[in-house]
XYZ file of C-alpha atoms in Angstrom:
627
model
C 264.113 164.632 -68.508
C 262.055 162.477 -70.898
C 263.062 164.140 -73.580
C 266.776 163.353 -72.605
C 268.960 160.729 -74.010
C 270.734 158.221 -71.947
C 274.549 157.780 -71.767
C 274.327 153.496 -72.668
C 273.101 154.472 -76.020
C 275.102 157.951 -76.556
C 276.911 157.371 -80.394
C 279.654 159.224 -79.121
C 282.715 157.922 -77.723
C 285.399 155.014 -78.514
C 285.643 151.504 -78.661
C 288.943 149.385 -78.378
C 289.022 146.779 -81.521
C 290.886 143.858 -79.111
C 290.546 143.932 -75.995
C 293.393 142.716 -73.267
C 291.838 143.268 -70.398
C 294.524 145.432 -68.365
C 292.474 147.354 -65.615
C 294.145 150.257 -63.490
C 292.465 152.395 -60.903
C 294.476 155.066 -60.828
C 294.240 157.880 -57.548
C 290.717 157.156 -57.430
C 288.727 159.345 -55.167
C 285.254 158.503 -54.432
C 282.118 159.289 -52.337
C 278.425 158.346 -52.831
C 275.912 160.802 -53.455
C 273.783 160.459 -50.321
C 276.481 160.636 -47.889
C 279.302 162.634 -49.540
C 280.679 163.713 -46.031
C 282.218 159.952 -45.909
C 285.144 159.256 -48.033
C 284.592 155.491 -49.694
C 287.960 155.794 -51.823
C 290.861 157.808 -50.909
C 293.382 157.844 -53.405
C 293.082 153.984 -54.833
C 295.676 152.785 -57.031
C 295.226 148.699 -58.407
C 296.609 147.547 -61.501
C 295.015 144.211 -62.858
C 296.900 142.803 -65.236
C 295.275 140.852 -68.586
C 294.087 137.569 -68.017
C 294.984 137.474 -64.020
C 292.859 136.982 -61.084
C 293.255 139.804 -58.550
C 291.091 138.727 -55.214
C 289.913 141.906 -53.300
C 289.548 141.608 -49.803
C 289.042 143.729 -45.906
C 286.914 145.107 -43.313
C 283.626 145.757 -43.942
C 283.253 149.480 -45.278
C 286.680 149.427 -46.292
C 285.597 150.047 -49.784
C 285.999 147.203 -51.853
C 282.840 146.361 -53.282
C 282.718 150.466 -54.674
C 285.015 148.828 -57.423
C 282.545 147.107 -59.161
C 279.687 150.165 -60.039
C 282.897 152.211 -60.800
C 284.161 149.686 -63.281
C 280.581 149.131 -65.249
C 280.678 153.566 -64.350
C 277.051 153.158 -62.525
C 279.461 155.836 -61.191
C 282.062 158.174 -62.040
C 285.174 158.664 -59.594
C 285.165 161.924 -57.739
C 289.144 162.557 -58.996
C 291.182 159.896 -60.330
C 290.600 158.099 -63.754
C 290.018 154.336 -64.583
C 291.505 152.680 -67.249
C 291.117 149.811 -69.772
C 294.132 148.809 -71.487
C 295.254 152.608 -71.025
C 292.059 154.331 -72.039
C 290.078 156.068 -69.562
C 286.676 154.150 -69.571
C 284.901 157.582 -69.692
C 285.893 158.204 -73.448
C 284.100 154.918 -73.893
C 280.850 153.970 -75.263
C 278.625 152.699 -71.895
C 277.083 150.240 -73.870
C 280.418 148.541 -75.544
C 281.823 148.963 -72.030
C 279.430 146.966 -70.304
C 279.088 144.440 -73.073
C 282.697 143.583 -72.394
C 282.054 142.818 -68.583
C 280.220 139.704 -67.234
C 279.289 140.327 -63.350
C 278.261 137.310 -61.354
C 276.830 138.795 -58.072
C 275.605 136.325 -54.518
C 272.094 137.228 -55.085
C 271.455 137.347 -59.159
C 268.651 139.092 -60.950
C 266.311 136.588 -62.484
C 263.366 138.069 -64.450
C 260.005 136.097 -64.364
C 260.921 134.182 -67.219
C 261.981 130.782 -68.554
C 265.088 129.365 -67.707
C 266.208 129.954 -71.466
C 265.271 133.591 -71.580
C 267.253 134.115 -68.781
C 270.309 132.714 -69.489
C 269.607 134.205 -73.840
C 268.949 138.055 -71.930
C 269.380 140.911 -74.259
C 271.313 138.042 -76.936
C 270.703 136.882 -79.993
C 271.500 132.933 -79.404
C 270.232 129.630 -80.610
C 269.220 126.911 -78.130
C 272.550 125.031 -78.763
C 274.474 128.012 -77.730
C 272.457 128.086 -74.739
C 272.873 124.623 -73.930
C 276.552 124.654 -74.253
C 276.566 127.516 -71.722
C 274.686 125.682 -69.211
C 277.172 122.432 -69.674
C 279.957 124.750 -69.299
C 278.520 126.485 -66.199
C 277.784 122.978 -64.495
C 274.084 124.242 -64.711
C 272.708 121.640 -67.747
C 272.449 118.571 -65.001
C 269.619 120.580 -62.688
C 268.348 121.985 -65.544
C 267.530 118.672 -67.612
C 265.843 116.921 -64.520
C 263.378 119.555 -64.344
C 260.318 118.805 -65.650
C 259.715 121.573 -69.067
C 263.565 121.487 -68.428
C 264.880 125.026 -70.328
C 260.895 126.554 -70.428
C 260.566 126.007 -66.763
C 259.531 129.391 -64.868
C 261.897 130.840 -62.425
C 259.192 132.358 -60.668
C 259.537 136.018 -59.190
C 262.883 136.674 -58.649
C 264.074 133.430 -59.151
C 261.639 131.647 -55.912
C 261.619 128.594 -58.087
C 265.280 128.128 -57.696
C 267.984 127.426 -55.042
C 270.571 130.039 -54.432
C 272.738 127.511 -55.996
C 270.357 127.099 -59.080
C 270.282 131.073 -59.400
C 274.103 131.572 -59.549
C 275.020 128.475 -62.029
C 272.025 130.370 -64.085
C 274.042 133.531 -64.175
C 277.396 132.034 -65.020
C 275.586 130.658 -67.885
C 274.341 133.830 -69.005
C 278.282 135.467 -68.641
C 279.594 132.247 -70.208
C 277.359 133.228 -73.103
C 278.357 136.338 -73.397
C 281.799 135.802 -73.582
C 283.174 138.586 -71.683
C 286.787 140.249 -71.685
C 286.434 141.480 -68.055
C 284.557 139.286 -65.387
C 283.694 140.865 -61.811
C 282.292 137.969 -59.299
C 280.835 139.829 -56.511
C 280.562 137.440 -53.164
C 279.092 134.755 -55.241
C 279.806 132.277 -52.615
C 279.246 133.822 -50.096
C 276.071 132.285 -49.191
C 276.191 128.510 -49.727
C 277.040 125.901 -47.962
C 279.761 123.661 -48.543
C 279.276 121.001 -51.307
C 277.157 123.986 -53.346
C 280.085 126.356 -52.763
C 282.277 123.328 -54.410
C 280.258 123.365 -57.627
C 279.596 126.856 -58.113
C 283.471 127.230 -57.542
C 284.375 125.031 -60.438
C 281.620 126.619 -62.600
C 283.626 129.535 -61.824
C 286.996 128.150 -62.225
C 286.242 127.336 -65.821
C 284.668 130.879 -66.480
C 287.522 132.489 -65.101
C 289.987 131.410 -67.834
C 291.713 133.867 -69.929
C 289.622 136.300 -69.038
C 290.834 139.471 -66.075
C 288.630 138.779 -63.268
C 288.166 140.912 -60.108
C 286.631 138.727 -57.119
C 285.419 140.777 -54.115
C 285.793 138.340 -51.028
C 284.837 138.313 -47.805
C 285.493 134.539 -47.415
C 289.543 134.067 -47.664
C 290.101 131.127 -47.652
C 288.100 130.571 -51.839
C 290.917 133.530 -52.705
C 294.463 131.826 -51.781
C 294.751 130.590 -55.331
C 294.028 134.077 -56.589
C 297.147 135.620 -59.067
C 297.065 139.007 -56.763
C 295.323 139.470 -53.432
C 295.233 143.273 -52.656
C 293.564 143.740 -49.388
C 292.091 147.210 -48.637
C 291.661 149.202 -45.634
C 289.418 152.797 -45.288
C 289.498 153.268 -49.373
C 293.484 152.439 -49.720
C 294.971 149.865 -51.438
C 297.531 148.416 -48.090
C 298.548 145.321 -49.388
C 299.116 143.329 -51.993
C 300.716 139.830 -53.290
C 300.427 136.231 -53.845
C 298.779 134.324 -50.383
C 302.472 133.211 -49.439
C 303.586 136.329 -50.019
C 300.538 138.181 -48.226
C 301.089 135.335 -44.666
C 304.941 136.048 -44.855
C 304.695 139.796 -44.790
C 302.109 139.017 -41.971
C 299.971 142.411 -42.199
C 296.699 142.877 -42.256
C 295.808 140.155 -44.598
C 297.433 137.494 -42.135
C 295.537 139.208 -39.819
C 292.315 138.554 -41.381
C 293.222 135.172 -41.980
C 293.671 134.314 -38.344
C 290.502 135.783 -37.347
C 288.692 133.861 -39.847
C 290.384 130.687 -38.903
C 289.242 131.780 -35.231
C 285.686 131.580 -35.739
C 285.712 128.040 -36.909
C 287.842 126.303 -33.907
C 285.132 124.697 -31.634
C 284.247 126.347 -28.718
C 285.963 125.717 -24.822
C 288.759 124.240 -27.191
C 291.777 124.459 -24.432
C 294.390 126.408 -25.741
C 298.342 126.353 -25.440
C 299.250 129.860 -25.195
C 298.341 133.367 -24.938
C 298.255 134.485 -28.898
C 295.766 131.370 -29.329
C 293.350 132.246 -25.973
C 293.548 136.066 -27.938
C 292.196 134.070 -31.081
C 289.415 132.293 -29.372
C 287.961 135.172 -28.692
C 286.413 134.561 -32.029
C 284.591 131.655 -32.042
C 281.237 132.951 -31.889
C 280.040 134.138 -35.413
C 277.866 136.860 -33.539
C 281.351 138.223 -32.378
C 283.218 138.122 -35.263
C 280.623 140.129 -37.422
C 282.000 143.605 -34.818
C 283.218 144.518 -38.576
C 280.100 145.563 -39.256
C 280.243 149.535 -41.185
C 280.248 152.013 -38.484
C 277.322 155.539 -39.226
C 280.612 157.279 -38.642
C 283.654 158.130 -41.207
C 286.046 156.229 -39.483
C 285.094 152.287 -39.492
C 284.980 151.100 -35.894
C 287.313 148.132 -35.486
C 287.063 145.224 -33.392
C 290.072 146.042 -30.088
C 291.453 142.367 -30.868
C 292.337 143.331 -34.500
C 293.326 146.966 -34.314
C 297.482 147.134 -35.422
C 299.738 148.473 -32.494
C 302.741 147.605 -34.210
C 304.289 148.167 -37.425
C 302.353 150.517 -39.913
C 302.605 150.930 -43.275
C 304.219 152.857 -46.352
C 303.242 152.995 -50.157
C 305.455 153.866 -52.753
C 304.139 155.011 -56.065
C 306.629 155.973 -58.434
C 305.487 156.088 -61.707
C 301.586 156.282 -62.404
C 302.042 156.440 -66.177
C 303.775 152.583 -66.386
C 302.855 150.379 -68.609
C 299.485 148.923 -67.530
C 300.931 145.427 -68.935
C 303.252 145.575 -65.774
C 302.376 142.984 -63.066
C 301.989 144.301 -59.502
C 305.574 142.889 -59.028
C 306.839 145.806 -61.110
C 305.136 148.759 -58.627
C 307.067 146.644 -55.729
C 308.976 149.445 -53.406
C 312.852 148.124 -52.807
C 313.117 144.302 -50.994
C 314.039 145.888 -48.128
C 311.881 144.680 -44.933
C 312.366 145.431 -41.267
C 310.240 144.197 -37.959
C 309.037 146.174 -35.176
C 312.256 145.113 -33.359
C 314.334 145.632 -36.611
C 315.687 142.379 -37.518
C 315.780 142.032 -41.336
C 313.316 139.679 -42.992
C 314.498 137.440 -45.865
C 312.741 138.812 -49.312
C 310.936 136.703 -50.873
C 311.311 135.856 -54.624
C 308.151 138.082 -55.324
C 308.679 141.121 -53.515
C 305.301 142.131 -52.287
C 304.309 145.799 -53.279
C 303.579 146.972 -49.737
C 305.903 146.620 -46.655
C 305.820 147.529 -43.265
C 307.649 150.135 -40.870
C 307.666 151.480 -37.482
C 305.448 154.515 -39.061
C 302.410 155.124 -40.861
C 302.760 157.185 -43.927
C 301.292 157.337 -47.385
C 303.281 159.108 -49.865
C 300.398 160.510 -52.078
C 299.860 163.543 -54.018
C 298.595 166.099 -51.563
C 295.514 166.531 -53.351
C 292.344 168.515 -51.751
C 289.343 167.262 -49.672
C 286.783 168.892 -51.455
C 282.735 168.260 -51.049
C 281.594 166.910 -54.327
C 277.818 167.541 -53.812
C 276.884 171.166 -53.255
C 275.540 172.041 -56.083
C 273.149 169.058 -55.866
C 271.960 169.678 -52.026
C 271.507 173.022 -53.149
C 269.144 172.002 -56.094
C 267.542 169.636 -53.844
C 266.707 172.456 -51.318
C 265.573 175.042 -53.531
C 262.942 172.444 -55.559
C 259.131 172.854 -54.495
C 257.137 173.471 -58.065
C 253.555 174.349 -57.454
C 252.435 172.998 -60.580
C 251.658 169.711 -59.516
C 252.499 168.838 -62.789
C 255.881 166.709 -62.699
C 259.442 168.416 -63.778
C 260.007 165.402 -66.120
C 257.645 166.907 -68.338
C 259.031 170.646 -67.958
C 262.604 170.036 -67.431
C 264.912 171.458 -70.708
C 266.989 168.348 -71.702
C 269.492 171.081 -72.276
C 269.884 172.237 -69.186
C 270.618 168.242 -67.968
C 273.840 167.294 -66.414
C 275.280 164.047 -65.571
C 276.909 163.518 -62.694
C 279.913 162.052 -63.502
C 280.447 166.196 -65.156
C 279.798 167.560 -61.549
C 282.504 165.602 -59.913
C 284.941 166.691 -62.826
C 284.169 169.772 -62.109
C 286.912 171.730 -59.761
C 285.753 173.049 -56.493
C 286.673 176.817 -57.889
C 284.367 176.286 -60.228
C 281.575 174.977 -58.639
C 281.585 177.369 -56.118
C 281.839 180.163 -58.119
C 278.692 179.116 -60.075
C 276.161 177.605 -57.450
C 274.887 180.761 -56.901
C 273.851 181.297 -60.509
C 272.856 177.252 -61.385
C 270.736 177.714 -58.250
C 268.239 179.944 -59.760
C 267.661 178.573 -63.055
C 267.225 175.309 -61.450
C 264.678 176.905 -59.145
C 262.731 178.728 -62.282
C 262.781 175.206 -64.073
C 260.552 173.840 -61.609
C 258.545 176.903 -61.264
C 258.201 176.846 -65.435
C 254.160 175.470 -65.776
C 254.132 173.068 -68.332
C 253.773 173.594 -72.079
C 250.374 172.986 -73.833
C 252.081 172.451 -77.160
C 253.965 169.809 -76.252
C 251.193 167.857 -74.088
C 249.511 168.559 -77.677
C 252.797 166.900 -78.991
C 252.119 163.653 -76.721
C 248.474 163.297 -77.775
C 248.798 163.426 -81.258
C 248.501 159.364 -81.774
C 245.513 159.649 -80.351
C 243.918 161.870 -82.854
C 240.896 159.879 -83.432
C 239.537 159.717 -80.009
C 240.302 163.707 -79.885
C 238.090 163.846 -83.006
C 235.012 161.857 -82.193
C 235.136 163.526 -78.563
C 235.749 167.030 -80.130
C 232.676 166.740 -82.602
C 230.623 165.316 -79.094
C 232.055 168.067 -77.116
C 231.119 170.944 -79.994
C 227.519 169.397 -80.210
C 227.247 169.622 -76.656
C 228.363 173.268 -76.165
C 226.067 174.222 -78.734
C 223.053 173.009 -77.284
C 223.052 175.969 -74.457
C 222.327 178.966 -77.046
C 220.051 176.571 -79.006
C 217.988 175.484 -75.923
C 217.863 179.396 -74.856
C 216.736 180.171 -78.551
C 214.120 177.459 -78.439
C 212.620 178.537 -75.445
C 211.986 182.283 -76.382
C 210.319 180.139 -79.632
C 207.845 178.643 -76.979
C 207.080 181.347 -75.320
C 206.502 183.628 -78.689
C 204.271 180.882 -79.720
C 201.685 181.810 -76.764
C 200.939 184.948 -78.119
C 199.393 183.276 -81.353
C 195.632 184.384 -81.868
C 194.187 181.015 -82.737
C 194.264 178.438 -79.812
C 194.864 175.393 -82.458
C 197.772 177.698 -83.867
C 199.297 178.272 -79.975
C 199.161 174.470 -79.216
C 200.530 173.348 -82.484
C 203.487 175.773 -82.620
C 203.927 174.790 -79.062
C 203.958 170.967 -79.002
C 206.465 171.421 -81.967
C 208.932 173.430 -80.119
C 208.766 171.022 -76.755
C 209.057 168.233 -78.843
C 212.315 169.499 -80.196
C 213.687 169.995 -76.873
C 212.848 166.362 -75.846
C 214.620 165.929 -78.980
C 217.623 167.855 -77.975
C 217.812 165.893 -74.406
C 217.673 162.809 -76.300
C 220.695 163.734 -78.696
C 222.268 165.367 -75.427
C 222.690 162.647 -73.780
C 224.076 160.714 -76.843
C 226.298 163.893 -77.329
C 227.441 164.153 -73.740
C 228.644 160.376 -73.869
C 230.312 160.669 -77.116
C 232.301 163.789 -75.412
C 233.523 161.523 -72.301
C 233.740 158.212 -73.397
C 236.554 159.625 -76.245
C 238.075 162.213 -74.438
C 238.756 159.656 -71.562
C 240.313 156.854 -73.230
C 242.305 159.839 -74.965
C 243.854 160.778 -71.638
C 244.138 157.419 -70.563
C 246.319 156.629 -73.417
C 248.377 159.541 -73.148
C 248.425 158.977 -69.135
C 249.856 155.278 -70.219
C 252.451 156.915 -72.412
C 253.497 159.515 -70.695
C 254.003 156.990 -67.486
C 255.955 154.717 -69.376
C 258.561 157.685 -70.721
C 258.213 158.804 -67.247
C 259.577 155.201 -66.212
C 261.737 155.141 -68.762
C 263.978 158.494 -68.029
C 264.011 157.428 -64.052
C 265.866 154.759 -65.163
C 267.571 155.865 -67.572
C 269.507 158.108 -64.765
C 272.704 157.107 -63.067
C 272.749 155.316 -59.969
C 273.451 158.736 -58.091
C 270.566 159.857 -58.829
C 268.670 157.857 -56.894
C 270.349 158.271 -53.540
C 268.881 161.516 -53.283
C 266.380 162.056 -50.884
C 263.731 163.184 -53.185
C 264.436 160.468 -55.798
C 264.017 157.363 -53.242
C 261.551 154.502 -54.639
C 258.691 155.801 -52.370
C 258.597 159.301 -53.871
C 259.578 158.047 -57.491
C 256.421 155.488 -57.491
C 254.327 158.163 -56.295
C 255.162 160.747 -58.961
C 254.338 157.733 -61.432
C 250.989 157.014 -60.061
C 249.990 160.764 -59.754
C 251.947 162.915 -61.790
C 250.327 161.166 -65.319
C 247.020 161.289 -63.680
C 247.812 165.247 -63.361
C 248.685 165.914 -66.934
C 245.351 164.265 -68.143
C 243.481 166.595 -66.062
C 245.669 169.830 -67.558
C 245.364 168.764 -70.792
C 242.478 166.062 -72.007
C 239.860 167.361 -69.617
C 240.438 171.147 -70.058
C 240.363 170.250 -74.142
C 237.302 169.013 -73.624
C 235.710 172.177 -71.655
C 237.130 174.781 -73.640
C 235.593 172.877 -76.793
C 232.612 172.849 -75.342
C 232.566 176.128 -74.143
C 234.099 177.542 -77.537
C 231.210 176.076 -79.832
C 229.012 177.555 -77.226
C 230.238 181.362 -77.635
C 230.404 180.733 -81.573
C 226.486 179.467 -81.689
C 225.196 182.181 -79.354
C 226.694 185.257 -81.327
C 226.214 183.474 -85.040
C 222.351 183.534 -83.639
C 222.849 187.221 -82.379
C 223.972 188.132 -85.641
C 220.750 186.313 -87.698
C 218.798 187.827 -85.152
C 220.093 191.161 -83.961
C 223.358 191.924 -85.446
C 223.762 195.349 -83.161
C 221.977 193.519 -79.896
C 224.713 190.981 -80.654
C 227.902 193.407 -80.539
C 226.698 195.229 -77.817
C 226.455 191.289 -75.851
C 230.337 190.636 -77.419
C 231.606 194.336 -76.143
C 230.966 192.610 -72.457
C 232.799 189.126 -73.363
C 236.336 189.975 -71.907
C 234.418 191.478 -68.598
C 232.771 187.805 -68.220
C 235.877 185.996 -68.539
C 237.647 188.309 -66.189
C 234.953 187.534 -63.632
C 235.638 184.193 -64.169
C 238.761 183.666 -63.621
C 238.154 186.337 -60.624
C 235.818 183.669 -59.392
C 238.398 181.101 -59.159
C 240.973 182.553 -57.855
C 239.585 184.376 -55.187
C 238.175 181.903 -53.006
C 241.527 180.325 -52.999
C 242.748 183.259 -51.736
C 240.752 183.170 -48.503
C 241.804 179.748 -48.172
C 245.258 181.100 -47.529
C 244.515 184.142 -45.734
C 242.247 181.937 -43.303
C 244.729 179.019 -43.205
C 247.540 181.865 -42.105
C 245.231 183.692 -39.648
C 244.218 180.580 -37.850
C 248.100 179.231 -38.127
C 250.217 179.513 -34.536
């Protein structure tokens, strides 16, 4: 996985020379990765048209705010394709892609930077260009009175800042980036009423001649919106201007009244039944009962479920001209009521009407699972090697995921069985010593100061072991002077040796360690760097959650110094070791010395023998004293 490149800076793929900015889901199916048992998008058509406003609003859960990772393709559609001025945004370059969108979110992400850097991100800009930016996104005023002004701080995440501050700081940013496509993402959502009125004329401005998609939860900032499609349980159910929207009265005048509900004052006396039903909704506690339900189907609030009228969607032509306004998708101007009467069409007639049934005329396409293979993978990994898979894994062998939900369900059943068991011998694969060897190379210096410590300090056992017999020959000398001089010389070289041991044994450690701490740094950083270099999928997997991934950083690194820099180290030692005890056997006793090499491979057996056996009665004991 570090070896593998990531899709935002993949060569391949197309870029459109002008951009219009006509945007068309079209029979979108989607699911999210950690719960692909609930349907998010169920065959979603929307056509945005270039340089309109379409305002996207519903329930909670009803799947509106999937549109915006599918449109930047932090995700792939399960089925269905999205398009940008008729080319499917998956034979486009990530990178171009998201260069042409500017997204404006409630809660934006501020690094711990200046003001300046932040709004100058990732471009190339002089400080005029910034400055026009903030004057454009109402954001220059606050900015000047501060005291370093563009330099100041923003503090973690922004703490330095109002939630006001923080969004006018983004708009800047998308203001300077010029964008063809601009998502706004609940950017309102949270203010209160005179910051709401800047921010919205910040936005106002940004929102010119450009296709914006606003995700609203607040209706009454939409009304002057080109298209409001409202949503409900992944469909699109309605959509038209606001008059259009109140005169069909559906589910978006449905919405409307409820939201109106919850700001009448409370005990207000009321006139008639339908208002007393409204009141009901004057607590904010009790209007949030559109909270997501755990289950597939969203749980609605009694007061708002339809018992009249449903709905019917006609979709005649998917391959129309994505220049066509939502007016040209409109079914005939027919309308009815529950009780029948005839409605008067408007002069826009909206896309989506109502009848005394509910019915959507879709192709009849399969509900497949889109995950199997991957809960299969996830089931079948447990490496031993504590050593991570990001340094095993064959880049080859990578997949994205936006391939697996291409894939047919045919197919992928047919060939889980056989991706299962490579998968399972990738993780078992221990990893390679070449290419750990690969990763340490910058550090060739510190290997070679630590390798000339580490050979010096192997050779020192046969050399002690030959000094000794020395001291011990030099007692059988005849002359007393003789014995004491030949043995003062030899203990003085072993002080000697202890001396130049300890110098030695330093020179081994102190090397060799900031070796593998360098290569520990690197390798975490690549690490860190293919995690996030992964789609957003693959992180809602159980085993890739920010608990597990921070561990694997912390320890995995740690492992791989102790496989490779430390073991280095010991078989250097232990190699110059061998070499100096059989070069003396050979000055010494060349036949003593081949007879002592004949029993070599039975010493390393025993070993290894050593090593591996007492793990063995670990597990035998740990089993036999197991329930």
């Amino acid at each position: 996985m570090i070896s593998r490149s990531t899709s935002s800076t993949n060569l391949e793929g197309t870029t459109i020379s002008q951009v219009q900015g006509n945007i068309e889901f079209r029979n979108v199916y989607f699911s999210y990765l950690s719960r692909p048992e609930i349907p998010i998008l169920s065959g979603f058509f929307l056509s945005v048209p270039a340089r309109k406003t379409v305002a996207l609003v519903g329930r909670n859960g009803s799947g509106k705010s999937s549109i915006i990772p599918l449109m930047e393709r932090f995700y792939d559609p399960t089925l269905g394709e999205v398009l940008l001025d008729g080319e499917n945004i998956k034979n486009l370059k990530v990178e171009w892609l998201r260069s042409q969108i500017g997204l404006v979110t409630q809660e934006p992400a501020l690094l711990s930077l200046s003001i300046r850097e932040n709004i100058a991100y990732g471009r190339f800009a002089t400080f005029d260009q910034i400055e026009e930016a903030a004057k454009t996104a109402h954001a220059h005023g606050f900015i000047s009175s501060l005291e370093k002004g563009y330099e100041t701080q923003v503090g973690r995440a922004g703490m330095a800042l109002t939630d006001e501050q923080k969004i006018k700081i983004s708009i800047a940013r998308a203001v300077l980036s010029s964008p063809s496509i601009l998502l706004l993402d609940e950017v309102t959502g949270g203010l209160d009423f005179e910051a709401e009125k800047a921010v919205q004329g910040a936005l106002d401005v940004l929102m010119l001649g450009r296709s914006t998609i606003i995700i609203a939860r607040r209706l009454s900032l939409i009304k002057h919106a080109d298209y409001i499609a409202v949503m409900e349980e992944g469909h699109l159910v309605e959509m038209g201007t606001h008059d259009e929207l109140l005169n069909l009265d559906g589910l978006y005048a449905e919405l409307l009244r409820c939201e109106e509900a919850t700001k009448l004052p409370k005990r207000m006396p009321t006139k008639n039944s339908r208002e007393r039903k409204s009141l009901q909704f004057e607590d904010p506690p009790i209007s949030q009962n559109f909270q997501e339900s755990s289950s597939p189907k969203m749980a609605k609030s009694p007061s708002l479920q339809r018992t009249h009228g449903m709905l019917q969607f006609w979709r005649s032509d998917t391959t129309r001209n994505s220049h066509d306004s939502p007016k040209d998708r409109s079914p005939p101007p027919e309308q009815t009521t529950d009780n029948g009467i005839p409605l008067v069409a408007t002069e826009r007639a909206p896309s989506i009407k109502r009848h005394d049934s509910f019915e959507m005329e879709l192709p009849n396409l399969p509900k497949v699972d889109i995950h199997p293979i991957q809960r299969q993978s996830s089931k079948n990994a447990g490496p031993d090697s504590p050593i991570s898979p990001l340094l095993t894994s064959d880049p080859k062998n990578e997949r994205s995921h936006s391939q697996t939900f291409s894939r047919p369900q045919s197919e992928r059943d047919d060939t889980s069985s056989e991706q299962s068991e490579p998968d399972e011998l990738q993780h078992h694969k221990p990893p390679s010593f070449w290419r750990l060897a690969a990763l340490s190379i910058a550090e060739w210096p510190y290997a070679l100061l630590g390798t000339i410590g580490a050979a010096i300090f192997g050779s020192f056992n046969p050399l002690l072991a030959y000094t000794i017999a020395l001291t011990v020959s030099a007692y059988y000398q005849i002359e007393v002077s003789d014995m004491r001089h030949e043995v003062n010389r030899w203990c003085l070289f072993i002080v000697g040796m202890g001396v130049i041991t300890v110098l030695v044994n330093w020179l081994q450690h102190f090397y060799f360690g900031i070796m593998g701490e360098k290569m520990t740094e690197r390798i975490r950083r690549m690490m860190f760097s293919a995690m996030l270099r992964n789609e957003a999928g693959w992180f809602d997997k159980e085993e890739n959650s920010a608990d597990t991934l921070s561990m694997r950083l912390a320890n995995d690194a740690t492992f791989v110094r102790a496989a490779f820099s430390n073991r280095l180290s010991i078989f250097i030692q232990d190699t110059a070791a061998i070499s100096v005890a059989l070069l003396i056997g050979m000055l010494l006793g060349w036949r003593v010395a081949l007879v002592a090499l004949a029993t070599l491979p039975v010493l390393v057996i025993s070993a290894i023998a050593q090593v591996i056996q007492p793990e063995g009665f670990l597990v035998c004991s740990i089993i036999s004293l197991s329930p």
